[in-house]
Amino acid sequence: MSSPIPGLPAGVQRVLLDEGQIRRRVETLAQEICADYGDECRLVLLAPLKGSVVFLADLMRQLARPITISFVLASSYGNSTESSGVPELQMDMCGDLSGADVLVVEDIIDTGRTLQRLVAAIRSRGAASVKVCCLLDKPARRVVELRPDYVGFEIADDFVVGYGLDFAEQHRNLPYVAVLDPDAAR
Ligand code: PRP
């Protein structure tokens, strides 16, 4: 592992998106979402745990309209920087989605496998509509056809942490998005 940069935690290489950049983009995303969903929509923000919690908390407070929130447990990375390829999905917390306009609020899309499975599961529960809002999108890593409806930032193929995202459960509490030092992941 390389020596820590002052002000950054050990293992973190550089800040990719600072707090101001994220805040401004979240505000814009919220305005777009409010404009797209009419008053008649029963909008449910569905957040796959755990990485999405910070984004959800910030986005929902910018939505000036009625919403409810719900959660599923999704995990594909474990303690690795590489996806297992078989995302685990537990839907028992998500509640009744029949007739709901579900907006999946996701921290990052990489291969797209998690969201592909999740969107299918939401549809099978009778949702009226399903859209996807992600803070970070890595289109270069996609292995399945999946296009999010709202994207905060398209990013390169670096392993990123902070603002809810982890490596081996660490760094989720950083208020910014940062690039993990590749040596730290070995
Ligand atoms: C991350 C992220 C997405 C998924 C995206 O979750 O939150 O759910 O990976 O990867 P994919 O597009 O390749 O499927 P992770 O498995 O790291 O769990 P976490 O949210 O608890 O950190």
mmCIF file of C-alpha atoms in Angstrom, residues 97-168:
data_model
loop_
_atom_site.group_PDB
_atom_site.id
_atom_site.type_symbol
_atom_site.label_atom_id
_atom_site.label_comp_id
_atom_site.label_asym_id
_atom_site.label_seq_id
_atom_site.Cartn_x
_atom_site.Cartn_y
_atom_site.Cartn_z
ATOM 1 C CA LEU A 97 -45.111 -2.648 -5.100
ATOM 2 C CA SER A 98 -48.254 -3.438 -7.090
ATOM 3 C CA GLY A 99 -49.419 -0.354 -8.947
ATOM 4 C CA ALA A 100 -46.466 1.702 -7.727
ATOM 5 C CA ASP A 101 -44.215 3.868 -9.854
ATOM 6 C CA VAL A 102 -40.894 2.522 -8.669
ATOM 7 C CA LEU A 103 -37.707 4.535 -9.020
ATOM 8 C CA VAL A 104 -34.674 2.441 -8.123
ATOM 9 C CA VAL A 105 -32.122 4.690 -6.441
ATOM 10 C CA GLU A 106 -28.710 3.100 -6.913
ATOM 11 C CA ASP A 107 -25.233 4.326 -6.027
ATOM 12 C CA ILE A 108 -23.384 2.763 -8.956
ATOM 13 C CA ILE A 109 -23.988 0.620 -12.039
ATOM 14 C CA ASP A 110 -21.085 -1.481 -13.139
ATOM 15 C CA THR A 111 -21.840 -4.725 -15.031
ATOM 16 C CA GLY A 112 -25.581 -4.006 -14.752
ATOM 17 C CA ARG A 113 -26.350 -7.500 -13.467
ATOM 18 C CA THR A 114 -27.749 -6.342 -10.120
ATOM 19 C CA LEU A 115 -30.179 -3.914 -11.695
ATOM 20 C CA GLN A 116 -31.191 -6.290 -14.449
ATOM 21 C CA ARG A 117 -32.273 -8.819 -11.827
ATOM 22 C CA LEU A 118 -33.843 -6.170 -9.609
ATOM 23 C CA VAL A 119 -35.877 -4.508 -12.374
ATOM 24 C CA ALA A 120 -37.259 -7.919 -13.392
ATOM 25 C CA ALA A 121 -38.176 -8.685 -9.771
ATOM 26 C CA ILE A 122 -39.958 -5.328 -9.388
ATOM 27 C CA ARG A 123 -41.919 -5.863 -12.619
ATOM 28 C CA SER A 124 -42.960 -9.332 -11.462
ATOM 29 C CA ARG A 125 -44.459 -7.708 -8.343
ATOM 30 C CA GLY A 126 -46.868 -5.685 -10.476
ATOM 31 C CA ALA A 127 -45.307 -2.228 -10.439
ATOM 32 C CA ALA A 128 -47.009 0.280 -12.744
ATOM 33 C CA SER A 129 -43.618 1.553 -13.915
ATOM 34 C CA VAL A 130 -39.940 1.013 -13.147
ATOM 35 C CA LYS A 131 -37.163 3.521 -13.739
ATOM 36 C CA VAL A 132 -33.573 3.675 -12.547
ATOM 37 C CA CYS A 133 -31.666 6.616 -11.085
ATOM 38 C CA CYS A 134 -27.968 6.066 -10.385
ATOM 39 C CA LEU A 135 -25.414 8.464 -9.017
ATOM 40 C CA LEU A 136 -22.494 6.844 -10.829
ATOM 41 C CA ASP A 137 -22.475 4.941 -14.099
ATOM 42 C CA LYS A 138 -19.575 2.953 -15.525
ATOM 43 C CA PRO A 139 -20.872 2.180 -19.032
ATOM 44 C CA ALA A 140 -17.521 0.702 -20.077
ATOM 45 C CA ARG A 141 -18.064 -2.180 -17.632
ATOM 46 C CA ARG A 142 -21.545 -3.163 -18.761
ATOM 47 C CA VAL A 143 -22.109 -6.830 -19.627
ATOM 48 C CA VAL A 144 -25.904 -6.700 -19.891
ATOM 49 C CA GLU A 145 -28.179 -4.287 -21.725
ATOM 50 C CA LEU A 146 -29.268 -1.741 -19.160
ATOM 51 C CA ARG A 147 -29.732 2.001 -19.575
ATOM 52 C CA PRO A 148 -30.487 4.060 -16.467
ATOM 53 C CA ASP A 149 -33.113 6.797 -16.813
ATOM 54 C CA TYR A 150 -31.243 9.298 -14.628
ATOM 55 C CA VAL A 151 -27.461 9.404 -14.245
ATOM 56 C CA GLY A 152 -25.511 11.638 -11.895
ATOM 57 C CA PHE A 153 -22.056 11.129 -13.363
ATOM 58 C CA GLU A 154 -20.536 8.808 -15.940
ATOM 59 C CA ILE A 155 -17.144 7.713 -14.633
ATOM 60 C CA ALA A 156 -14.144 5.742 -15.883
ATOM 61 C CA ASP A 157 -13.288 2.228 -14.785
ATOM 62 C CA ASP A 158 -11.700 3.122 -11.440
ATOM 63 C CA PHE A 159 -12.766 1.439 -8.204
ATOM 64 C CA VAL A 160 -14.481 4.207 -6.251
ATOM 65 C CA VAL A 161 -15.416 4.538 -2.594
ATOM 66 C CA GLY A 162 -17.163 7.075 -0.381
ATOM 67 C CA TYR A 163 -20.651 8.628 -0.338
ATOM 68 C CA GLY A 164 -22.029 5.188 0.557
ATOM 69 C CA LEU A 165 -19.691 3.085 -1.583
ATOM 70 C CA ASP A 166 -17.265 0.730 0.104
ATOM 71 C CA PHE A 167 -14.275 -1.478 -0.292
ATOM 72 C CA ALA A 168 -14.566 -4.398 2.168
#
